[in-house]
PDB file of C-alpha atoms and ligand atoms in Angstrom:
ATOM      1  CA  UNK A  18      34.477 -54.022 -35.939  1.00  0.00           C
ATOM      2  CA  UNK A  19      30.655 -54.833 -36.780  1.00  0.00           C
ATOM      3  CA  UNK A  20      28.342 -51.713 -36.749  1.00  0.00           C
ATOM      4  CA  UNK A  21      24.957 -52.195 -35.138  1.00  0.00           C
ATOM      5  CA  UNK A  22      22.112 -49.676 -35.623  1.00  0.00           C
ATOM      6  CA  UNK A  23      20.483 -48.468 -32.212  1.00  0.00           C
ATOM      7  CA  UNK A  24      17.205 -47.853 -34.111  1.00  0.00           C
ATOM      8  CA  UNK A  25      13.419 -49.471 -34.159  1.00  0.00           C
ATOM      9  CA  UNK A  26      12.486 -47.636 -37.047  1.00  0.00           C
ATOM     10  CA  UNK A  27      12.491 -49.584 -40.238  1.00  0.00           C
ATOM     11  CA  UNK A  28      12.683 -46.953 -42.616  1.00  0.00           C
ATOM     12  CA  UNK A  29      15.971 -46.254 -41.351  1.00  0.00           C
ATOM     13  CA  UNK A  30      17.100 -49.909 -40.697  1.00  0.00           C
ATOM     14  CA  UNK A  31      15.955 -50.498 -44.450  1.00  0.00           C
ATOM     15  CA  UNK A  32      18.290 -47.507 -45.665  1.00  0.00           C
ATOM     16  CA  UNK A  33      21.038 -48.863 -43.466  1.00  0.00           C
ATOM     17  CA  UNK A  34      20.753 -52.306 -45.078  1.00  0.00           C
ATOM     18  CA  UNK A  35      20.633 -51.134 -48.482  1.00  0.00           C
ATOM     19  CA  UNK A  36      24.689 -49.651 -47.697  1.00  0.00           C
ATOM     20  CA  UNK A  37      25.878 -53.074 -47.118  1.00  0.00           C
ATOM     21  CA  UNK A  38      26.643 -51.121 -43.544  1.00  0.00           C
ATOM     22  CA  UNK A  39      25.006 -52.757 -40.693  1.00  0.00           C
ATOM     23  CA  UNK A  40      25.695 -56.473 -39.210  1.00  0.00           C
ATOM     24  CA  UNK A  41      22.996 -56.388 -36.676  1.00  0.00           C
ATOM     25  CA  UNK A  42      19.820 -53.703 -34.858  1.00  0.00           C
ATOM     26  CA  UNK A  43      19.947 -52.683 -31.414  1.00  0.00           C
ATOM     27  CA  UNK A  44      16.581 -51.620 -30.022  1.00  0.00           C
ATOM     28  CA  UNK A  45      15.162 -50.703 -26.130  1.00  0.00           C
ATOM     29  CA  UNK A  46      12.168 -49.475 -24.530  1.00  0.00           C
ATOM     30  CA  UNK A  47      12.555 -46.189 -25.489  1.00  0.00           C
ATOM     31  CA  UNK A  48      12.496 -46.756 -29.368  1.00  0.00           C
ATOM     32  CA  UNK A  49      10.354 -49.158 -29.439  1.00  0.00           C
ATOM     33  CA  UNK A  50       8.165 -46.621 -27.705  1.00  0.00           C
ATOM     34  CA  UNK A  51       8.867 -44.235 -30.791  1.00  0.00           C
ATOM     35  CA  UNK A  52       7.288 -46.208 -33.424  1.00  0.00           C
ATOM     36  CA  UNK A  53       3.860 -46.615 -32.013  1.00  0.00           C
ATOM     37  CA  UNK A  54       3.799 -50.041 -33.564  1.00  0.00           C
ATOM     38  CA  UNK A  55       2.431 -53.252 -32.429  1.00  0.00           C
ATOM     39  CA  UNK A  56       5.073 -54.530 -30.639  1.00  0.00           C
ATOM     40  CA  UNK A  57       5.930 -58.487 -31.895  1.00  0.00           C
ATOM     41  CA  UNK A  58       4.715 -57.498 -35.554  1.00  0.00           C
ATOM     42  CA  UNK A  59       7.335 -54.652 -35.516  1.00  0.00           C
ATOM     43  CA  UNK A  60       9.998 -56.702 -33.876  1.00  0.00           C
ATOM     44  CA  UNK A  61       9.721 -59.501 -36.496  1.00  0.00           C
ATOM     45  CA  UNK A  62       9.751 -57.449 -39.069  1.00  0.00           C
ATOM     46  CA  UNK A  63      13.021 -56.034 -37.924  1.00  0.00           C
ATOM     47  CA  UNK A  64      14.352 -59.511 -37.785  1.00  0.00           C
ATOM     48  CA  UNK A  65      13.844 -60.287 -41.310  1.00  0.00           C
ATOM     49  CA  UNK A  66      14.929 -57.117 -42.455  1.00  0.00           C
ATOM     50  CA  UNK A  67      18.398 -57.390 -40.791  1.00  0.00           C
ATOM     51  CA  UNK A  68      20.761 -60.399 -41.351  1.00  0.00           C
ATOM     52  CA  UNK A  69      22.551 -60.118 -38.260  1.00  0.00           C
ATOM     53  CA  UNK A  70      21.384 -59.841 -34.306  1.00  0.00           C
ATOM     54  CA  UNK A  71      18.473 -58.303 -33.376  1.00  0.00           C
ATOM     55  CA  UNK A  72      18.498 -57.502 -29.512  1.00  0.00           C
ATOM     56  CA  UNK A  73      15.236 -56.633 -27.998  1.00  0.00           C
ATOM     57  CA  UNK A  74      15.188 -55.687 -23.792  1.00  0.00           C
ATOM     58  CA  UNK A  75      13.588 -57.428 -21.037  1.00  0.00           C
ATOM     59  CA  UNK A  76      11.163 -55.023 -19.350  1.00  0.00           C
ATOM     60  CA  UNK A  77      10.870 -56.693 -15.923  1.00  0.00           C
ATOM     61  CA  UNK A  78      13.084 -55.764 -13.118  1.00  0.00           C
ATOM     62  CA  UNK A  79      12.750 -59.286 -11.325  1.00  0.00           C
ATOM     63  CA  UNK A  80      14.948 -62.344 -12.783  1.00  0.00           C
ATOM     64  CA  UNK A  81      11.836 -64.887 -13.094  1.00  0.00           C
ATOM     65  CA  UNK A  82       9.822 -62.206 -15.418  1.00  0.00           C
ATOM     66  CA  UNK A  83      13.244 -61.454 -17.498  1.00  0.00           C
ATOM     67  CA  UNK A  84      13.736 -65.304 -18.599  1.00  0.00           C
ATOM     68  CA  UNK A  85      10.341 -65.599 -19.376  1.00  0.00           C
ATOM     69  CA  UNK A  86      10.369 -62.784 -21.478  1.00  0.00           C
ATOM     70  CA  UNK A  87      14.144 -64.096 -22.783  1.00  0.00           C
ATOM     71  CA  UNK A  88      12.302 -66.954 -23.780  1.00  0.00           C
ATOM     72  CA  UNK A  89       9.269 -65.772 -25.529  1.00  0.00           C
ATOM     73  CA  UNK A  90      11.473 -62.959 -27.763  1.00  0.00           C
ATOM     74  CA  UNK A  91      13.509 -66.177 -28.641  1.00  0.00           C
ATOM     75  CA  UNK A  92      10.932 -68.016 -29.871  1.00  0.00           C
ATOM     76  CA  UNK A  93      10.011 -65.018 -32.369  1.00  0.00           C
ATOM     77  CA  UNK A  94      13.043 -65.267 -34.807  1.00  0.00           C
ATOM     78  CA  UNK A  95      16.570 -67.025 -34.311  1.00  0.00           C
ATOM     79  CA  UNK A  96      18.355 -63.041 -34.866  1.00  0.00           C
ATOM     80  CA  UNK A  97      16.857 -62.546 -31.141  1.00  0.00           C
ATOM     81  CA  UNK A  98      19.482 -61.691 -28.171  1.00  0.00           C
ATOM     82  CA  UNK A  99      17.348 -60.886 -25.426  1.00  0.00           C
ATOM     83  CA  UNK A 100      18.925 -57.916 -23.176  1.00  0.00           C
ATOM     84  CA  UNK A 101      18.832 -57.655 -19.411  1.00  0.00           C
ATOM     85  CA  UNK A 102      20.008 -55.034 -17.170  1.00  0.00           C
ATOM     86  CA  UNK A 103      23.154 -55.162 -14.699  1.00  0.00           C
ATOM     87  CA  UNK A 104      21.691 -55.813 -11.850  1.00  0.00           C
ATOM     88  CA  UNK A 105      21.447 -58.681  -9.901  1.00  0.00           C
ATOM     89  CA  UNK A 106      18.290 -59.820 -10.855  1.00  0.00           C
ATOM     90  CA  UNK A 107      19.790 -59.451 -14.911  1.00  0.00           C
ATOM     91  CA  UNK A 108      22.728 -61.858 -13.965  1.00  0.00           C
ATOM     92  CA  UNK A 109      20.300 -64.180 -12.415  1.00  0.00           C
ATOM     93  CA  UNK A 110      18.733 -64.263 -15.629  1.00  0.00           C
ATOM     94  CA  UNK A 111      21.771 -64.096 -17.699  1.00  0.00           C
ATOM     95  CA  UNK A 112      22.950 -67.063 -16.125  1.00  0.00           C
ATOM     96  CA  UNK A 113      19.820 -69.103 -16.969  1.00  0.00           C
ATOM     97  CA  UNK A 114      19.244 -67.472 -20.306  1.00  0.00           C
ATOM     98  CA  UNK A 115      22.917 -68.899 -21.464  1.00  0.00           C
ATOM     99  CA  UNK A 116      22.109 -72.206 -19.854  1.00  0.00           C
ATOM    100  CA  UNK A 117      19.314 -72.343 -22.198  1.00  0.00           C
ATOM    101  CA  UNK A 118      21.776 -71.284 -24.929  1.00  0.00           C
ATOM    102  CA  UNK A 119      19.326 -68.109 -25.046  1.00  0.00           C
ATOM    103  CA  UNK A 120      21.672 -65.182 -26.051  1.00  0.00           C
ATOM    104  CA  UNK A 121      21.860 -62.005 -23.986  1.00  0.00           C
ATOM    105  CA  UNK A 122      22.684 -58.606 -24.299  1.00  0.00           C
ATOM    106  CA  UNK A 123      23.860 -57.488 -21.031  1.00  0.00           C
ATOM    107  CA  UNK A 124      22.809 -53.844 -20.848  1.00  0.00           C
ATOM    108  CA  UNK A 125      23.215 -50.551 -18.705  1.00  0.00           C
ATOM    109  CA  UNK A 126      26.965 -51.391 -17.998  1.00  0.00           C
ATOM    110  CA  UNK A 127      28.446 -48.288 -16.280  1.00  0.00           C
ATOM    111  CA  UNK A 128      32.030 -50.050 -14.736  1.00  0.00           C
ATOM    112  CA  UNK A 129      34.436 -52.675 -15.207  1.00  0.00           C
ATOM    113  CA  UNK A 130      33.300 -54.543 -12.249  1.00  0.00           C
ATOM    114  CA  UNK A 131      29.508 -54.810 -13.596  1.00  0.00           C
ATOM    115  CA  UNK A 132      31.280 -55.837 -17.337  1.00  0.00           C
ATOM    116  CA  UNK A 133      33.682 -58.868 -15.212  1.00  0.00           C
ATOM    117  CA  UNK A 134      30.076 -60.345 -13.833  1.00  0.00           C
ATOM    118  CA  UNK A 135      28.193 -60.154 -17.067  1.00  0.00           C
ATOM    119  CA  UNK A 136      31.121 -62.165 -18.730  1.00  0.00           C
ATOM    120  CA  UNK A 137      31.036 -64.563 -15.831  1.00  0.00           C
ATOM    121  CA  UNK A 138      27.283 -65.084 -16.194  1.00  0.00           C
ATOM    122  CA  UNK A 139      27.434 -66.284 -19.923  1.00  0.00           C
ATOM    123  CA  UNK A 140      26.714 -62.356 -21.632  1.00  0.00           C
ATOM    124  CA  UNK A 141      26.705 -62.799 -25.197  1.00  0.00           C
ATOM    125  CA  UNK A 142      27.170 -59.211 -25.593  1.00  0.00           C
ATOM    126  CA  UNK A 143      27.617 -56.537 -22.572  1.00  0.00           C
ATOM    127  CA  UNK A 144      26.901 -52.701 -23.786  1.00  0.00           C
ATOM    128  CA  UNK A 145      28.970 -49.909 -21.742  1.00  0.00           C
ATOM    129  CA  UNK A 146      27.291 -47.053 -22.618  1.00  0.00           C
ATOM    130  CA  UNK A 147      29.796 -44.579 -23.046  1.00  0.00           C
ATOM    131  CA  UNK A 148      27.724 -41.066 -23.870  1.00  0.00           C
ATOM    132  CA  UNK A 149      25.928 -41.104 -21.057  1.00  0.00           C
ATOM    133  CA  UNK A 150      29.500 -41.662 -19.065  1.00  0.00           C
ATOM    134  CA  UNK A 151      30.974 -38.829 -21.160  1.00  0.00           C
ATOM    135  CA  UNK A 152      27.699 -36.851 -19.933  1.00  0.00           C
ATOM    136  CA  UNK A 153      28.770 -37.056 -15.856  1.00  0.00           C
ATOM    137  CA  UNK A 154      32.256 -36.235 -16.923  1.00  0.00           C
ATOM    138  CA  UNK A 155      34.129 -39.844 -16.438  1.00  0.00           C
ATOM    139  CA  UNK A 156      35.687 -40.476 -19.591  1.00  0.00           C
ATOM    140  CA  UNK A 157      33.325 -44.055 -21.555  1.00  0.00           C
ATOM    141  CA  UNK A 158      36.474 -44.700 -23.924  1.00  0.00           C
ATOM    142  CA  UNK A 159      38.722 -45.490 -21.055  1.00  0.00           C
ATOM    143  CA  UNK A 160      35.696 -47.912 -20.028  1.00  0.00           C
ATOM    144  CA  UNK A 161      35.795 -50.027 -23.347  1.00  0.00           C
ATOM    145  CA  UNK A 162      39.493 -49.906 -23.054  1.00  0.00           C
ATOM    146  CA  UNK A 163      39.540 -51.481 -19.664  1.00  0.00           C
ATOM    147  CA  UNK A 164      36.510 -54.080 -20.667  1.00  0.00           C
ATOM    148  CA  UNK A 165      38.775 -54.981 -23.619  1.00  0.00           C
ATOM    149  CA  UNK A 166      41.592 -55.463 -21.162  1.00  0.00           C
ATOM    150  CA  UNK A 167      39.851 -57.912 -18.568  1.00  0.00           C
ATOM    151  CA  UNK A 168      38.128 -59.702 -21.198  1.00  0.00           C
ATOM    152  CA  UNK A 169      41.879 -60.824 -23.453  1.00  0.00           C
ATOM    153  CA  UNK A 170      42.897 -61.075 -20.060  1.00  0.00           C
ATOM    154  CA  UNK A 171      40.823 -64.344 -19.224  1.00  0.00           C
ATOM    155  CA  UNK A 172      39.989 -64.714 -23.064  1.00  0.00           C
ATOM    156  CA  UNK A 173      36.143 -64.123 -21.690  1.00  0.00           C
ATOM    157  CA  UNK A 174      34.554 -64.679 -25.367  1.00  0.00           C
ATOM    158  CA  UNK A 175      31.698 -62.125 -24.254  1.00  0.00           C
ATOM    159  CA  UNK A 176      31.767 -59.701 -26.889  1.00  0.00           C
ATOM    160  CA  UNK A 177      32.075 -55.804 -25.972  1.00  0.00           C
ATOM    161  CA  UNK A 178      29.004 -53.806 -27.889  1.00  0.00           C
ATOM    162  CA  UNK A 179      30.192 -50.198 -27.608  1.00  0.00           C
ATOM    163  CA  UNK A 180      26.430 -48.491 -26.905  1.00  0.00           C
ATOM    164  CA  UNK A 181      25.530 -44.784 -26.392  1.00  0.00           C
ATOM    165  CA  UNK A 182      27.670 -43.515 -28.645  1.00  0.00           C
ATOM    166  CA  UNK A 183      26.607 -39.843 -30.085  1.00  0.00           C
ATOM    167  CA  UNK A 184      29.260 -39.255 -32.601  1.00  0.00           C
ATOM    168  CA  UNK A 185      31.943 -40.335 -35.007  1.00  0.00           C
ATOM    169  CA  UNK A 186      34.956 -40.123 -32.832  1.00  0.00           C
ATOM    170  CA  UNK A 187      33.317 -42.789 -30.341  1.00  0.00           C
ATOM    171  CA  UNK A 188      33.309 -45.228 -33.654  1.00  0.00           C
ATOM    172  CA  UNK A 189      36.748 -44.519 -34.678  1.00  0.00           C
ATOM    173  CA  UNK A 190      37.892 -44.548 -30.739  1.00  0.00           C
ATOM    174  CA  UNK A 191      35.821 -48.265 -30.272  1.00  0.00           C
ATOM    175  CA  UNK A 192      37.390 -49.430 -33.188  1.00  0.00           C
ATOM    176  CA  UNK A 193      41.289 -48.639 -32.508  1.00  0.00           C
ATOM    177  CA  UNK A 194      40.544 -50.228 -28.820  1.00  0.00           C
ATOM    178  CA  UNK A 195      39.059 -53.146 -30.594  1.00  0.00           C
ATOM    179  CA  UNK A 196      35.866 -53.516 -29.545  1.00  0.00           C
ATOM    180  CA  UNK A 197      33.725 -56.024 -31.203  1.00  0.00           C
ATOM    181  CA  UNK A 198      30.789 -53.461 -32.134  1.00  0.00           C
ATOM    182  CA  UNK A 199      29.499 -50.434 -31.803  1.00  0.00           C
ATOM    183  CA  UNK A 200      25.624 -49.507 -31.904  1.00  0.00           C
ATOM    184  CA  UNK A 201      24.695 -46.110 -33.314  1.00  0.00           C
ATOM    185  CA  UNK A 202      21.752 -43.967 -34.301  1.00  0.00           C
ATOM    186  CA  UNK A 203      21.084 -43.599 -37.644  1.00  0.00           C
ATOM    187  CA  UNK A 204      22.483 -39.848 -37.413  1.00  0.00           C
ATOM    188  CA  UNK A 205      25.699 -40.856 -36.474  1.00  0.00           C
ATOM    189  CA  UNK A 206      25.672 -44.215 -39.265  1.00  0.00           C
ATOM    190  CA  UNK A 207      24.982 -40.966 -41.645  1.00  0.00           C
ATOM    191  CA  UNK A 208      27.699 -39.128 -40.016  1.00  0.00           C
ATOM    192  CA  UNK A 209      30.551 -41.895 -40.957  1.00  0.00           C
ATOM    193  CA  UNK A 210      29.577 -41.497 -44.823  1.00  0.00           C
ATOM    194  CA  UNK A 211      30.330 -38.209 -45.617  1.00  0.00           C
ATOM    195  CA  UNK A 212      33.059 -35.731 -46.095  1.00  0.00           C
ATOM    196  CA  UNK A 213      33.129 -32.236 -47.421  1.00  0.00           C
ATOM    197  CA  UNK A 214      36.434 -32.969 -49.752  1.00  0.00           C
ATOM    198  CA  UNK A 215      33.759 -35.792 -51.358  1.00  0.00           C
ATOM    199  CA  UNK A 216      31.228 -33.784 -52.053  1.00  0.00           C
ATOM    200  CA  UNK A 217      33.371 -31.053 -53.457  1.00  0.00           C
ATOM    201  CA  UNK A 218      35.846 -33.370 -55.351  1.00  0.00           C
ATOM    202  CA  UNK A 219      32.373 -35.060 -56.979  1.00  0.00           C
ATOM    203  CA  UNK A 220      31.255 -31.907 -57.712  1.00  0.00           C
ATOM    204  CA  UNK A 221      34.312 -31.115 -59.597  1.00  0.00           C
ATOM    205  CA  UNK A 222      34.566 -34.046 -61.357  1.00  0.00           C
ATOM    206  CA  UNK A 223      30.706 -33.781 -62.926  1.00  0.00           C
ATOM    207  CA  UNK A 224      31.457 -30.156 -64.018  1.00  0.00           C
ATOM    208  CA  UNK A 225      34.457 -31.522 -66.082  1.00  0.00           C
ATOM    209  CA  UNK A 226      32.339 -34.323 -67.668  1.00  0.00           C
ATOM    210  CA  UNK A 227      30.370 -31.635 -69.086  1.00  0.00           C
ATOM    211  CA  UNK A 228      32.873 -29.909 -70.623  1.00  0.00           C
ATOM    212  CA  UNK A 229      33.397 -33.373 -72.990  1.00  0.00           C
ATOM    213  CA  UNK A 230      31.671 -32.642 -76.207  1.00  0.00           C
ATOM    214  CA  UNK A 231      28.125 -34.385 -76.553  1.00  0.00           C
ATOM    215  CA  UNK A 232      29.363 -36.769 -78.812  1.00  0.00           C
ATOM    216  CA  UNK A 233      32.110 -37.899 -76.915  1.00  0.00           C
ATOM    217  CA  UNK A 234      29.292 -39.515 -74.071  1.00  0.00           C
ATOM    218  CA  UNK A 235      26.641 -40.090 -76.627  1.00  0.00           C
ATOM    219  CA  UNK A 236      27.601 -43.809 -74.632  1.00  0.00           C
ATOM    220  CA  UNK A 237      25.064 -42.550 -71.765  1.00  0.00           C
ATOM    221  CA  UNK A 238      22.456 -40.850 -73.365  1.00  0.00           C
ATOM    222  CA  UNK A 239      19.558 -43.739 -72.954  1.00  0.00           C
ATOM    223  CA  UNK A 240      17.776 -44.735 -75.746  1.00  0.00           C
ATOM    224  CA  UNK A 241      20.600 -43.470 -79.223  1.00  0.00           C
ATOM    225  CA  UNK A 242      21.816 -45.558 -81.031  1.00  0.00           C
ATOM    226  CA  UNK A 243      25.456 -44.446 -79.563  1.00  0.00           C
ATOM    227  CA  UNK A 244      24.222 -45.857 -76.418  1.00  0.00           C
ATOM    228  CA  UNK A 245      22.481 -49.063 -77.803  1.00  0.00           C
ATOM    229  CA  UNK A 246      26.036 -49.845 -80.104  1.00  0.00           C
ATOM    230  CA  UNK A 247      28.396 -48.888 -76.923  1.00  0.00           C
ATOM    231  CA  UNK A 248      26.775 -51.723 -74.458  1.00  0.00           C
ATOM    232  CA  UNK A 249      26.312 -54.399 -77.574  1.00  0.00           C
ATOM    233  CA  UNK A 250      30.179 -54.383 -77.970  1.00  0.00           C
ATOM    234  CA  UNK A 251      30.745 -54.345 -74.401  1.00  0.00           C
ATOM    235  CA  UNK A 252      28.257 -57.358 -73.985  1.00  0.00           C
ATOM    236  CA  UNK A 253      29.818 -59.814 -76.916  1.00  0.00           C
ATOM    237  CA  UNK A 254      33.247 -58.804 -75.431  1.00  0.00           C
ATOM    238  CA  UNK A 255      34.528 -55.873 -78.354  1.00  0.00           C
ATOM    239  CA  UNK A 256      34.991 -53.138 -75.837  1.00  0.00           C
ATOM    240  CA  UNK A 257      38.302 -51.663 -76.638  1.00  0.00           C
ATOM    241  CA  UNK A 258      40.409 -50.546 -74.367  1.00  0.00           C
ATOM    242  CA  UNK A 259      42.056 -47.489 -73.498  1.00  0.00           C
TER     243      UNK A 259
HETATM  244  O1  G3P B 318      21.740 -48.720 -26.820  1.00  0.00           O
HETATM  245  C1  G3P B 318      21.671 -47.821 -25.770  1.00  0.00           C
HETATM  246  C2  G3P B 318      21.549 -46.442 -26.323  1.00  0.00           C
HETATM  247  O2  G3P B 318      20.378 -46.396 -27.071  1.00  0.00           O
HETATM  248  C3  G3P B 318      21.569 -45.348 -25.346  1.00  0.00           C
HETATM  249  O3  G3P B 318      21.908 -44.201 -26.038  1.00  0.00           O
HETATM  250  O4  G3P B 318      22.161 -41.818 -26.441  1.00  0.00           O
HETATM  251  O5  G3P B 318      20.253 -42.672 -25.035  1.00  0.00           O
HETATM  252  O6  G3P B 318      22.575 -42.704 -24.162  1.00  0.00           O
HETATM  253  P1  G3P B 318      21.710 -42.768 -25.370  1.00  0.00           P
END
């Protein structure tokens, strides 16, 4: 499954990057409207930061405004998907979007139904969100699961981006469905990385280096000759081996 970060903030899509743990940056109105930034500047630079898709919504609600829009993000960088919502006026532009061979990111899915139309119209992506079904009590998972479903079903090649998702357990729970991504803040990207049994088993392990005496690591300390005589032999190939 390819991990997407729901994020316009570079600072954190530049510490996601340097992981080796993101394929691709979600953004929308809302945190693009966190960063203040000059929009196409900001958007750009999130491009070239990220080697993967970059999707970037449509903020029109009629279908004309959305493909002109789809067209102009487009022209910005090829990681562009543009993203419209489910509505009829989104699958309008969906439709023409794909015909231009314009990728879309077919947001604000809430139902099966609404995920079976975006597929039809040419979505490149469609995002259920699934926290925000979790919030009104109707279970998200059990969306993905029946998106997944439909979509083998007709072998639809839409791919399902899991969205909304607040917390670990929606990652793992996308990923043993088989979804093809899941979007997350950077809090819940931070989440996945640790464990407490890590941190105390690397804790452990540092105390017990300590108790080697100094000359036994003289190796590490920079600048002795130790050190300096240590990396020579490893370099012309003299390292012995254990
Ligand atoms: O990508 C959509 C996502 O940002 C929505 O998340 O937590 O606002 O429901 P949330």
């Amino acid at each position: 499954m390819k991990i997407f970060l729901d994020s316009a903030n570079l600072t954190e899509i530049r510490e996601a990057v340097s992981w080796g743990a993101i394929d691709g940056v979600t953004t929308n109105p809302s945190l693009v409207a966190k960063e203040q930034r000059d929009f196409f500047p900001l958007l750009r630079e999130i491009c070239e930061t990220v080697n993967g898709p970059v999707s970037m919504e449509t903020t029109c609600r009629d279908a004309d405004g959305m493909v002109d829009e789809g067209r102009v993000f487009s022209k910005i960088h090829p990681h562009i998907v543009a993203k419209c919502p489910l509505t009829k006026e989104g699958l309008k532009a969906t439709r023409q979007l794909a015909k231009e061979q314009i990728r879309v990111n077919v947001t604000l899915c809430f139902s099966a139904t609404q995920a079976l139309l975006a597929a039809k119209a040419g979505a490149y992506f469609v995002s259920p969100f699934v926290g925000r079904l979790d919030d009104i009590s109707s279970e998200g998972m059990a969306l993905i699961q029946d998106i997944k479903t439909i979509y083998a079903n007709y072998r639809f090649s839409t791919q399902i981006l899991v969205a909304s998702v607040r917390h670990p357990l929606h990652v793992v729970d996308a990923a043993r469905i088989g979804a093809d991504i899941a979007t997350m803040p950077f809090a819940v990207l931070e989440a996945l990385v640790k464990h407490p049994l890590t941190d105390i088993g690397l804790e452990r392990f540092l105390k017990d280096w300590e108790k080697l005496p100094a000359e036994a690591k003289a190796w590490k300390s920079p600048g002795t000759a130790a050190k300096s005589a240590v990396q020579g032999d490893i370099l012309s190939g003299q390292g012995k081996r254990s």
